[in-house]
Tab-separated table of C-alpha atoms and ligand atoms in Angstrom:
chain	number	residue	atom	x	y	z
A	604	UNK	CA	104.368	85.084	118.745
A	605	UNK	CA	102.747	81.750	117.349
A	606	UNK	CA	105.111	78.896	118.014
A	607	UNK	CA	103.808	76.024	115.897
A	608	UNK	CA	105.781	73.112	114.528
A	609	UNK	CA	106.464	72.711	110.832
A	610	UNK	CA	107.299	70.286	108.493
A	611	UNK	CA	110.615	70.753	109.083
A	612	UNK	CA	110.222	69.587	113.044
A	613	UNK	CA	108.733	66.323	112.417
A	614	UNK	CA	110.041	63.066	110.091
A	615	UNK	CA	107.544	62.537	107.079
A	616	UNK	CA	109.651	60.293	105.264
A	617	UNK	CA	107.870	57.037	104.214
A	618	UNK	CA	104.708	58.497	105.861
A	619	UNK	CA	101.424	59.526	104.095
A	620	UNK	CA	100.689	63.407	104.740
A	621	UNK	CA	97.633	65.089	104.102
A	622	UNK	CA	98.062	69.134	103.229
A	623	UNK	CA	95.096	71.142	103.866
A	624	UNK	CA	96.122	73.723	100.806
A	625	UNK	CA	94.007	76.895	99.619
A	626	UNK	CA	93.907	76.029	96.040
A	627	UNK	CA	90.399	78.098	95.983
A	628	UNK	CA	91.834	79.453	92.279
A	629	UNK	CA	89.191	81.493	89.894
A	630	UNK	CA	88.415	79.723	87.203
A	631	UNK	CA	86.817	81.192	83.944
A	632	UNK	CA	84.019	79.224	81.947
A	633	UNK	CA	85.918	76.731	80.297
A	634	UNK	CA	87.202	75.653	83.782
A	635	UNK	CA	90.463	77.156	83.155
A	636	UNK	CA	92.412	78.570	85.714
A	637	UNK	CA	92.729	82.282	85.694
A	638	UNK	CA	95.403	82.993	88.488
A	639	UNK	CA	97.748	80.790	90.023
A	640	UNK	CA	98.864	82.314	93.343
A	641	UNK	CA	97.207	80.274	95.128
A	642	UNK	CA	98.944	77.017	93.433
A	643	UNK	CA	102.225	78.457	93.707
A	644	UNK	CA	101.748	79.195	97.386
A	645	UNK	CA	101.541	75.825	98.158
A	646	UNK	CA	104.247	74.680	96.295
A	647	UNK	CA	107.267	74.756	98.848
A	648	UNK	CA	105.316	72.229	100.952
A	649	UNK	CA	104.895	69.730	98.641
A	650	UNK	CA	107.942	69.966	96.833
A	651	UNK	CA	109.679	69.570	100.373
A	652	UNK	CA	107.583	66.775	101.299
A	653	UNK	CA	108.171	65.096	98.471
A	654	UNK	CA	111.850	65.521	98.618
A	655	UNK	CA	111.979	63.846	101.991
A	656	UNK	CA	109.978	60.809	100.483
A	657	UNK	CA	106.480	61.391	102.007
A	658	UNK	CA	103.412	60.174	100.410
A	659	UNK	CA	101.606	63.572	99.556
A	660	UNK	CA	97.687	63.581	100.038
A	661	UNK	CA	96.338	66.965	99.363
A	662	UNK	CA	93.008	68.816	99.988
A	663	UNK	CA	91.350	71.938	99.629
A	664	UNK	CA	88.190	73.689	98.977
A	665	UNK	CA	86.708	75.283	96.160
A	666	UNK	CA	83.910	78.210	95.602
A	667	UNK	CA	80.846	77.659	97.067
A	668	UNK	CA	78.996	74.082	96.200
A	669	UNK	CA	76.955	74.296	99.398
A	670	UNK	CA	77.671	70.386	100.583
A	671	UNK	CA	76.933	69.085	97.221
A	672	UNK	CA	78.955	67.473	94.433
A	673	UNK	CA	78.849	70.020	91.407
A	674	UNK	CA	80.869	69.534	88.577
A	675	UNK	CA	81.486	73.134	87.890
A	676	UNK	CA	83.333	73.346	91.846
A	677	UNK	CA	85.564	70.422	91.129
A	678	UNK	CA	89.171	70.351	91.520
A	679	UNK	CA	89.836	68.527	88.604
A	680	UNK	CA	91.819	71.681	87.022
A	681	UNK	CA	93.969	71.968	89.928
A	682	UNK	CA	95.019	68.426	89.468
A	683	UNK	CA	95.586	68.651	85.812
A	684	UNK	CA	97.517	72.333	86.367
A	685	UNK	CA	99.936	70.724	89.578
A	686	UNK	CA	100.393	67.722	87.121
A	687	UNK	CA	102.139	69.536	84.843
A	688	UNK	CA	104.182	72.407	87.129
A	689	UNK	CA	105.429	68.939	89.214
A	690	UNK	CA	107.953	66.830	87.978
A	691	UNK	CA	105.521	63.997	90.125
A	692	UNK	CA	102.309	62.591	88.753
A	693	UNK	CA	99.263	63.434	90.309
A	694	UNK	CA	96.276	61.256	90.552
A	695	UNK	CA	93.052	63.092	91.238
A	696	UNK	CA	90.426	61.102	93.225
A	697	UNK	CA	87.830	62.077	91.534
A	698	UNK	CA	85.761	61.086	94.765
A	699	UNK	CA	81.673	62.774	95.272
A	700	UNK	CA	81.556	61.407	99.011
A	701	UNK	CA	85.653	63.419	98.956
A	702	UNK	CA	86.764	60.344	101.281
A	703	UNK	CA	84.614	57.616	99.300
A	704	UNK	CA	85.940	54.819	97.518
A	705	UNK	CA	88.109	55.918	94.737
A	706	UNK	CA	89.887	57.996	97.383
A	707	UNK	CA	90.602	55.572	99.901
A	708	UNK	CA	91.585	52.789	96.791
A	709	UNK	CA	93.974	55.941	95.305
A	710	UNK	CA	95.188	56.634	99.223
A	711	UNK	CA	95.870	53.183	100.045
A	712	UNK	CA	98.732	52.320	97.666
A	713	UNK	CA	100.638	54.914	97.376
A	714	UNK	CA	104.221	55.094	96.930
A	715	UNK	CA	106.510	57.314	98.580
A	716	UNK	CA	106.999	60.621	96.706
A	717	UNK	CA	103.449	59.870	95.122
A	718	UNK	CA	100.646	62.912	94.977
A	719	UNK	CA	97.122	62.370	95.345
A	720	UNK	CA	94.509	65.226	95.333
A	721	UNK	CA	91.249	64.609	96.661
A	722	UNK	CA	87.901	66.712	95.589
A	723	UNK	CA	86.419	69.805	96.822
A	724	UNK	CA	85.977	69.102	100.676
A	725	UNK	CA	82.946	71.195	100.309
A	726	UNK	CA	81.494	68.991	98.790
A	727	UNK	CA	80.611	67.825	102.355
A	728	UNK	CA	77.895	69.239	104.426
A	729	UNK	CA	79.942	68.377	106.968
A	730	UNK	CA	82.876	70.348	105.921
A	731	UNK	CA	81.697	74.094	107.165
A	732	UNK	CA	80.033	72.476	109.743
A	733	UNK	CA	83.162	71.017	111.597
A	734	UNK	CA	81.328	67.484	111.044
A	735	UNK	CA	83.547	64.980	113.577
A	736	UNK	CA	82.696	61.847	110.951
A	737	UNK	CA	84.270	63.977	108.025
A	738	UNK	CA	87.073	64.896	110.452
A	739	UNK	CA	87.651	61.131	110.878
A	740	UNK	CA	87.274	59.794	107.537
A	741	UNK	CA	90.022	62.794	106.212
A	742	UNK	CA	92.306	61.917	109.198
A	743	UNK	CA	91.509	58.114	108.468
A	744	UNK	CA	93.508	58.427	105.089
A	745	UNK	CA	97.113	60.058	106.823
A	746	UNK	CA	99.943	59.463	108.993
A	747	UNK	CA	100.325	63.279	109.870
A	748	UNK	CA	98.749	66.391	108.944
A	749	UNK	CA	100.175	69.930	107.612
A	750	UNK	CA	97.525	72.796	107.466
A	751	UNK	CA	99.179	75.258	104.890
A	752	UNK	CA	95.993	76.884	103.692
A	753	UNK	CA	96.045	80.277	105.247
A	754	UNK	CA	93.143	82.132	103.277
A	755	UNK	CA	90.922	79.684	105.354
A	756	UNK	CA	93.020	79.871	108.786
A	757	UNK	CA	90.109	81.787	110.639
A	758	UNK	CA	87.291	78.850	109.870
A	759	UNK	CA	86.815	76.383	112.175
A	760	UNK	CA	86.091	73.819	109.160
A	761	UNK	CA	86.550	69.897	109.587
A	762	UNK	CA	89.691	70.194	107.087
A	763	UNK	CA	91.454	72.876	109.331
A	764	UNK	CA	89.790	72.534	112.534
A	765	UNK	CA	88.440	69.637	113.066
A	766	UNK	CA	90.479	67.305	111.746
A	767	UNK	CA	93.577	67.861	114.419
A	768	UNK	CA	92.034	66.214	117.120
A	769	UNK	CA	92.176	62.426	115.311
A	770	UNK	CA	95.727	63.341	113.951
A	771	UNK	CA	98.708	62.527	116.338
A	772	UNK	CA	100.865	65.259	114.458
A	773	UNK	CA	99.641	68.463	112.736
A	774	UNK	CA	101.693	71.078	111.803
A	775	UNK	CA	101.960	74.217	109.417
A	776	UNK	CA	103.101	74.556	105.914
A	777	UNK	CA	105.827	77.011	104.472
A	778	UNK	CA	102.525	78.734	103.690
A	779	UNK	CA	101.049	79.676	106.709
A	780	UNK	CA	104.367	79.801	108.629
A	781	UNK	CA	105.865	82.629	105.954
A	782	UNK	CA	101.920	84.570	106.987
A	783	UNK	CA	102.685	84.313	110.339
A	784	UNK	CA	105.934	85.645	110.564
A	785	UNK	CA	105.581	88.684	108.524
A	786	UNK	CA	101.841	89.900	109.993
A	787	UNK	CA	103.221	88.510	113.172
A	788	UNK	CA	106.464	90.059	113.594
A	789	UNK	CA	104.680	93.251	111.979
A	790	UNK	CA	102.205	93.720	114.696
A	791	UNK	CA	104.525	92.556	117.375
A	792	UNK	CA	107.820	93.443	117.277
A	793	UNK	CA	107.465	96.365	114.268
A	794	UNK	CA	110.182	98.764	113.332
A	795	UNK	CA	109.118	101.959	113.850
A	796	UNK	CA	107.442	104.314	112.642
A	797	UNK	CA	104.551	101.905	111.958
A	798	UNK	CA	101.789	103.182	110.004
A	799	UNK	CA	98.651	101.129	109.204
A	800	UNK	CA	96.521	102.354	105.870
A	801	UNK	CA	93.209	101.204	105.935
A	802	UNK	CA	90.027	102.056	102.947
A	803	UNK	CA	87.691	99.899	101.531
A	804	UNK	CA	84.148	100.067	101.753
A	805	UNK	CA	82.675	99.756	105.912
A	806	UNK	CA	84.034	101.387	109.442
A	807	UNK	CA	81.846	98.510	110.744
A	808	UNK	CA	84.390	95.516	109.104
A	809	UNK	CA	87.393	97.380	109.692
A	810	UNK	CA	86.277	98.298	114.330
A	811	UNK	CA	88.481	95.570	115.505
A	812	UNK	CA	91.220	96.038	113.128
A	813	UNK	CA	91.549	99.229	114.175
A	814	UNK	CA	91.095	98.993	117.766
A	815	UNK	CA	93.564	96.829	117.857
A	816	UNK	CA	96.010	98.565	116.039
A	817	UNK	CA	95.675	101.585	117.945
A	818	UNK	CA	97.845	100.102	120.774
A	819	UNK	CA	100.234	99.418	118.293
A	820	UNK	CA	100.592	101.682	115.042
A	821	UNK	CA	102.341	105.259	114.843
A	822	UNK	CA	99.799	106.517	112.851
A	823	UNK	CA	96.532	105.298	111.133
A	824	UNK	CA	96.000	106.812	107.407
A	825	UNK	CA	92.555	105.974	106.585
A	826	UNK	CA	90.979	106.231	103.009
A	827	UNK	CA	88.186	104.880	101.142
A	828	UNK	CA	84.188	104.902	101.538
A	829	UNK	CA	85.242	104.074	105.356
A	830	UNK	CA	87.059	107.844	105.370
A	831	UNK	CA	83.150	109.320	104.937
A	832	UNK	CA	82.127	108.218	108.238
A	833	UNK	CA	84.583	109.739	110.193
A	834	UNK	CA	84.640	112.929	108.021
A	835	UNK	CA	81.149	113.313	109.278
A	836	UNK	CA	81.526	112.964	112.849
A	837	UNK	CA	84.072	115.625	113.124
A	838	UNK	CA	81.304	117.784	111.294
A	839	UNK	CA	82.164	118.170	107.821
A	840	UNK	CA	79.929	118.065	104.846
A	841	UNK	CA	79.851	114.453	102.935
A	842	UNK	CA	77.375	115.055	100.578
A	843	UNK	CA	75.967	111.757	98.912
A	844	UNK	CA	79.459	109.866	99.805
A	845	UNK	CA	79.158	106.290	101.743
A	846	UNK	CA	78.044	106.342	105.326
A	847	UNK	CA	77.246	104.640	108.326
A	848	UNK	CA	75.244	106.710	110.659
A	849	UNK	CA	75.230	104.158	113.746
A	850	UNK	CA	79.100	104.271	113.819
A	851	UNK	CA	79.328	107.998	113.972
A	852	UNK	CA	79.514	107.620	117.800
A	853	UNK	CA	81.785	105.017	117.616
A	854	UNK	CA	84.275	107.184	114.849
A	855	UNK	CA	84.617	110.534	116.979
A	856	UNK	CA	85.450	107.787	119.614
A	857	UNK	CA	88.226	106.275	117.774
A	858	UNK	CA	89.525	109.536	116.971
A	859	UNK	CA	89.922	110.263	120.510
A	860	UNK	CA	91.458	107.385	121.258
A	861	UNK	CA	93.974	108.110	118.788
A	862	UNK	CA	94.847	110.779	120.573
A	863	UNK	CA	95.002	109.644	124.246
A	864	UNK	CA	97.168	106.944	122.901
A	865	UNK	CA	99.427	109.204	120.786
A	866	UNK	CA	98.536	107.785	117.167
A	867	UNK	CA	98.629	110.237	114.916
A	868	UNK	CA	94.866	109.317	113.036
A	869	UNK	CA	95.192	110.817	109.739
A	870	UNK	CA	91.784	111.446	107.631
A	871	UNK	CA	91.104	112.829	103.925
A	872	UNK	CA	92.316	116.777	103.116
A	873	UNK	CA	90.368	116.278	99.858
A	874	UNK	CA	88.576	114.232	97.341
A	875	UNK	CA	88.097	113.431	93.723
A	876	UNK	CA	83.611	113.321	93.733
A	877	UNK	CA	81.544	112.233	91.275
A	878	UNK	CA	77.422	112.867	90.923
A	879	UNK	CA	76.679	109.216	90.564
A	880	UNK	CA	78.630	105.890	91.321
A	881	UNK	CA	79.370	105.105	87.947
A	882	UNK	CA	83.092	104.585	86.340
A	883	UNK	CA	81.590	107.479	83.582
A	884	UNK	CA	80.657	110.413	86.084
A	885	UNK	CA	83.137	113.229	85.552
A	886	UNK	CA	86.125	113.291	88.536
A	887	UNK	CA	85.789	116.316	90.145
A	888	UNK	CA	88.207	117.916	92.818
A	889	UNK	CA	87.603	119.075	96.322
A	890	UNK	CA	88.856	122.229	97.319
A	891	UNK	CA	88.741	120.780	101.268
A	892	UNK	CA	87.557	117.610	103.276
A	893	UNK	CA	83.940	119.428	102.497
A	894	UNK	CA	82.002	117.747	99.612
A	895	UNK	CA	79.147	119.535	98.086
A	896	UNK	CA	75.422	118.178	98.162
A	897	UNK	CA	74.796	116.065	95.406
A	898	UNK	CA	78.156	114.409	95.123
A	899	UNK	CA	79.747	111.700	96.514
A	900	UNK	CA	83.591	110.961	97.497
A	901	UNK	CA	85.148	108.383	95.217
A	902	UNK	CA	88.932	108.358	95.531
A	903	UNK	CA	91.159	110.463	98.253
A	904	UNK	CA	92.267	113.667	96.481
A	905	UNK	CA	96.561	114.676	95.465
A	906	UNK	CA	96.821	116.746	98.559
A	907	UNK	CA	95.385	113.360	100.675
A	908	UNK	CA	97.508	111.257	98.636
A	909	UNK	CA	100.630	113.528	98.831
A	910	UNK	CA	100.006	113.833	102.808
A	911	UNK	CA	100.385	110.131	102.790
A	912	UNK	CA	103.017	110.057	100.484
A	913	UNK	CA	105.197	111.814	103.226
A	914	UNK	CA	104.198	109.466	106.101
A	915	UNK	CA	105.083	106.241	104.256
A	916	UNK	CA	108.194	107.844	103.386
A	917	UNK	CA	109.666	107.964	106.428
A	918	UNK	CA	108.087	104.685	107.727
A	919	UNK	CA	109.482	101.417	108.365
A	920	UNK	CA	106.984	98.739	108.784
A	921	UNK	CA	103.374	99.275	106.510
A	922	UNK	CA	100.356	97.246	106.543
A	923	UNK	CA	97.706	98.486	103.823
A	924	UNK	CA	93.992	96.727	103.659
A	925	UNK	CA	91.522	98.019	101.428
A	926	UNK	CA	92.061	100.376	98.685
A	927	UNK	CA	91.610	104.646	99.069
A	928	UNK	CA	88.956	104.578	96.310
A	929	UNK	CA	86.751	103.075	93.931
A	930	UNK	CA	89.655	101.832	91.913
A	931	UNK	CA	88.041	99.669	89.792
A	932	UNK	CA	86.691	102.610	88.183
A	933	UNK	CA	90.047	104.231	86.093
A	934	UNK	CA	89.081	107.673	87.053
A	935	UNK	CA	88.958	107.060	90.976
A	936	UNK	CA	92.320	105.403	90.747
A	937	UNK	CA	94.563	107.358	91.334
A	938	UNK	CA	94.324	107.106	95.362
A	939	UNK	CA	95.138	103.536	95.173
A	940	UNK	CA	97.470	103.905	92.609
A	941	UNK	CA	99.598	106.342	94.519
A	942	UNK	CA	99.716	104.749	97.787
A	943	UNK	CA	100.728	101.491	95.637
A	944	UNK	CA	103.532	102.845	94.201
A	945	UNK	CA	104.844	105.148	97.407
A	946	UNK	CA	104.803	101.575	99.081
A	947	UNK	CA	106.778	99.859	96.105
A	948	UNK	CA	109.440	102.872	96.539
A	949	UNK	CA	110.196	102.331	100.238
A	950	UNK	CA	113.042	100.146	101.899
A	951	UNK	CA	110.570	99.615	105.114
A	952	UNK	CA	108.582	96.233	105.479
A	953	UNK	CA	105.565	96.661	103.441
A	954	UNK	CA	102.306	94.002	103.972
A	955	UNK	CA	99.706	93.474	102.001
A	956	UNK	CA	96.839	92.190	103.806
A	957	UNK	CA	94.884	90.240	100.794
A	958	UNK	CA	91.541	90.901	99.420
A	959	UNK	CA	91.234	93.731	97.113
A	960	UNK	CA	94.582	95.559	98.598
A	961	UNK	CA	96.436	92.745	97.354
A	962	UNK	CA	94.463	92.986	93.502
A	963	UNK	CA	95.609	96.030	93.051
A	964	UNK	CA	98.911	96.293	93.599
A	965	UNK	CA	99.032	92.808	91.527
A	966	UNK	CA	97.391	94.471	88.762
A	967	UNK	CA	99.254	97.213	89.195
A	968	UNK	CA	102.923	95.232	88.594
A	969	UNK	CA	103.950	96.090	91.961
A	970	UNK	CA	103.774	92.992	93.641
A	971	UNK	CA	107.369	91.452	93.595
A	972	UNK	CA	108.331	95.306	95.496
A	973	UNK	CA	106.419	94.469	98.545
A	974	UNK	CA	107.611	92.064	101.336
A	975	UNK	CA	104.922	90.478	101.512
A	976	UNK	CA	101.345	90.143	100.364
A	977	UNK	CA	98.632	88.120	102.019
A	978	UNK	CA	97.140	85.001	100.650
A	979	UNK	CA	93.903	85.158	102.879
A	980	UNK	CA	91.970	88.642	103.055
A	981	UNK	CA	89.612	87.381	105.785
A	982	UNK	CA	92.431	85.582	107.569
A	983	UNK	CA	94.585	88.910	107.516
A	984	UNK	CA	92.323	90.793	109.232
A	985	UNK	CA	90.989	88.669	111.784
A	986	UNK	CA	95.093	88.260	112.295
A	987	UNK	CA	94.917	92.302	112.225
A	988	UNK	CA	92.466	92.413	114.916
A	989	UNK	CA	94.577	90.102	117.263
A	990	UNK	CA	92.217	87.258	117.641
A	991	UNK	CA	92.901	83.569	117.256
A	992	UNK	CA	93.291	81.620	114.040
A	993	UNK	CA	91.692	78.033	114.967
A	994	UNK	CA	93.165	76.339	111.772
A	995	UNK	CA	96.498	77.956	113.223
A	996	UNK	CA	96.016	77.298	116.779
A	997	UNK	CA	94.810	73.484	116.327
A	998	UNK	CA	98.332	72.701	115.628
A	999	UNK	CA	101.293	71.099	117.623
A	1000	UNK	CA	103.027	74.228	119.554
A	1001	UNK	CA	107.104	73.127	119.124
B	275	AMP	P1	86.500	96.238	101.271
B	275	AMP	O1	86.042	94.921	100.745
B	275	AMP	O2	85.785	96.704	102.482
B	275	AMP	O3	88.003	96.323	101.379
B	275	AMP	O4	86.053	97.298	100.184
B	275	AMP	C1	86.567	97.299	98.887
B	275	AMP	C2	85.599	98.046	98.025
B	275	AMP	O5	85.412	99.353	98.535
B	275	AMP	C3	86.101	98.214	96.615
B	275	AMP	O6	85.279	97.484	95.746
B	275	AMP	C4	85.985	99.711	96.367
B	275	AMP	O7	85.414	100.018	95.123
B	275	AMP	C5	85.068	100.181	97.473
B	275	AMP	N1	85.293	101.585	97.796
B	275	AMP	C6	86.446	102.182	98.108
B	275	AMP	N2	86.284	103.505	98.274
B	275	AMP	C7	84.974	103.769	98.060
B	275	AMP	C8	84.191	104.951	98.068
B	275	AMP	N3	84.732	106.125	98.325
B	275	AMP	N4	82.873	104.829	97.805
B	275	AMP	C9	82.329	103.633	97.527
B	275	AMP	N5	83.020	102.483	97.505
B	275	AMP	C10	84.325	102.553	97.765
């Protein structure tokens, strides 16, 4: 188990502190922000450092501006939205160069309990590139620095990477620490049963996760376009349903793994096909795991979804990435939907690991009924897969 310093280990009063947030919020086309999650996340950092009296610089990225300074990618909302959720003023440093001159002028006097925001650090080439003079100028502007953006925890980017090595102290946010002890704990020290539901689209992004969960997990329930692939292998029909023919190999292997390592590796019983991918084909039920020629799997069928029903019954830890069907189509929903709400029902730990797992339970009303849902898709999963996170592993061990 990660055993990084926080906030709470180190004195920040008087000091100027530069949080590396994830306030990477979608906005809609009159720059408004359309979910907040992300800015509440960060919240218990900065209200705590600005309890204890530190001078609060924040950063974080936004969308994609490719090293440029684009209007449309600034975080000018961000500052506007924290401005009025804090009590505190916040001045944005409305800064192309990010650590130019209106941010070092705005950086320079601060008060203590003050909030400054600078712009998107994307705006620098040098950002995704680790750049050592961005690094520098950043870690020019702070006393000590608190990485609490986890949804960016697996890049190696000057802001969460880099940075560390010109900082004497860096250490995590509330953020990133509550992340690491729920997927942490959950993968280390689980209460058993432990059952790991994985769906979405691809086998191929999901190998490592479930490699390395196979040394770990109870049982595996897998769903999704990923179920197809393994369906086939064992030698049933798929029809038109997603597949990846050079992981075929690699599926019958996992299954057999599964089964040297006593994981009970639990596939489809039956679908709900459609003729086309399109949300107004009509659903049709599978009598079996078969599906006919001409159609293609969409959603995991009742008996699937009852059969999983019964394992996360009796479970008590559950991670869940990737949803069992096309749910954004109403009639391939149900999958999703049912798995959802089993997981909402249950006393046992239940994780979320971000992305489009965590949409639809949000969308769904269930999120306040699970333990915990991720704030970083990409980070979950490399997490998942038991690698390193470098924004996590840059920082001061206690
Ligand atoms: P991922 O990003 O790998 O978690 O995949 C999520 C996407 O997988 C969602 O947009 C789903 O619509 C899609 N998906 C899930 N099940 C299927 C399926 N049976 N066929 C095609 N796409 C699927």
């Amino acid at each position: 188990m990660l055993n990084k310093k926080t906030v709470e280990d180190i004195n920040v009063n008087g000091k100027k502190v530069l949080v590396r947030c994830d306030f990477n919020v979608p906005l809609n086309d009159k720059f408004e922000i359309t979910d907040e999650s992300r800015i509440e996340g960060a919240l218990p950092t900065i209200k705590y450092l600005l309890k204890n009296n530190a001078k609060v610089i924040l950063c974080s990225h936004l969308g994609r501006p490719k090293g440029e300074a684009k209007k449309e990618f600034s975080l000018a909302p961000v500052a506007k939205r924290l401005d009025e959720i804090l009590d505190t003023k916040v001045i944005f440093a409305a800064d192309d160069e990010v650590v130019g001159t209106n941010a070092k002028e705005a950086t320079n006097n601060m008060e203590n309990g003050e909030i400054v925001l600078l712009e998107n650090t994307r705006y620098r080439k040098e950002e995704k590139k680790n750049g050592e003079e961005f690094a520098k100028e950043l870690a020019s502007l702070a006393d000590i620095y608190v990485n609490d953006a986890f949804g960016t925890a697996h890049r190696a980017h000057a802001s969460t990477e880099g940075i560390t090595k010109f900082m004497d102290e860096s250490v995590s946010g509330y953020l990133i620490q509550k992340e690491i002890r729920f997927l942490g704990n959950a993968v280390e020290t689980p209460k058993r049963p432990f059952v790991a539901i994985l769906g979405g689209a691809k086998v191929s992004d999901k190998i490592a996760v479930i490699e390395n969960l196979l040394d770990k997990v109870d049982s595996i329930l897998i769903g999704g376009g990923m179920a197809y692939t393994f369906l086939k292998a064992q030698g049933y029909t798929i029809g038109t349903s997603l597949v990846e023919e050079d992981r075929l190999d690699y599926a019958l292997e996992m299954i057999e793994q599964a089964k040297v390592k006593n994981v009970n590796f639990v596939l489809p019983v039956d679908h709900i096909v459609g003729a086309e991918f399109s949300k107004d084909t009509e659903p049709i039920k599978t009598e079996d795991q078969n599906i006919k020629d001409g159609y293609m799997g969409l959603d995991i069928g009742p008996k699937t979804a009852d059969l999983f029903k019964d394992i996360i019954k009796d479970a008590k830890t559950i991670i869940w990435n990737g949803p069992m069907g096309v749910f954004e189509f109403e009639n391939f929903a149900n999958g999703t939907i049912s798995v959802a709400s089993e997981m909402a029902n249950t006393d046992a730990i239940t994780i979320i690991g971000g992305g489009d797992s965590a949409t639809a339970v949000n969308t769904l009303g269930f999120g306040d009924k699970m333990s915990h849902i991720s704030t970083g898709g990409g980070a979950s999963l490399v997490f998942l897969e038991g690698k390193e996170l470098p924004g996590i592993m840059a920082l001061d061990n206690k």
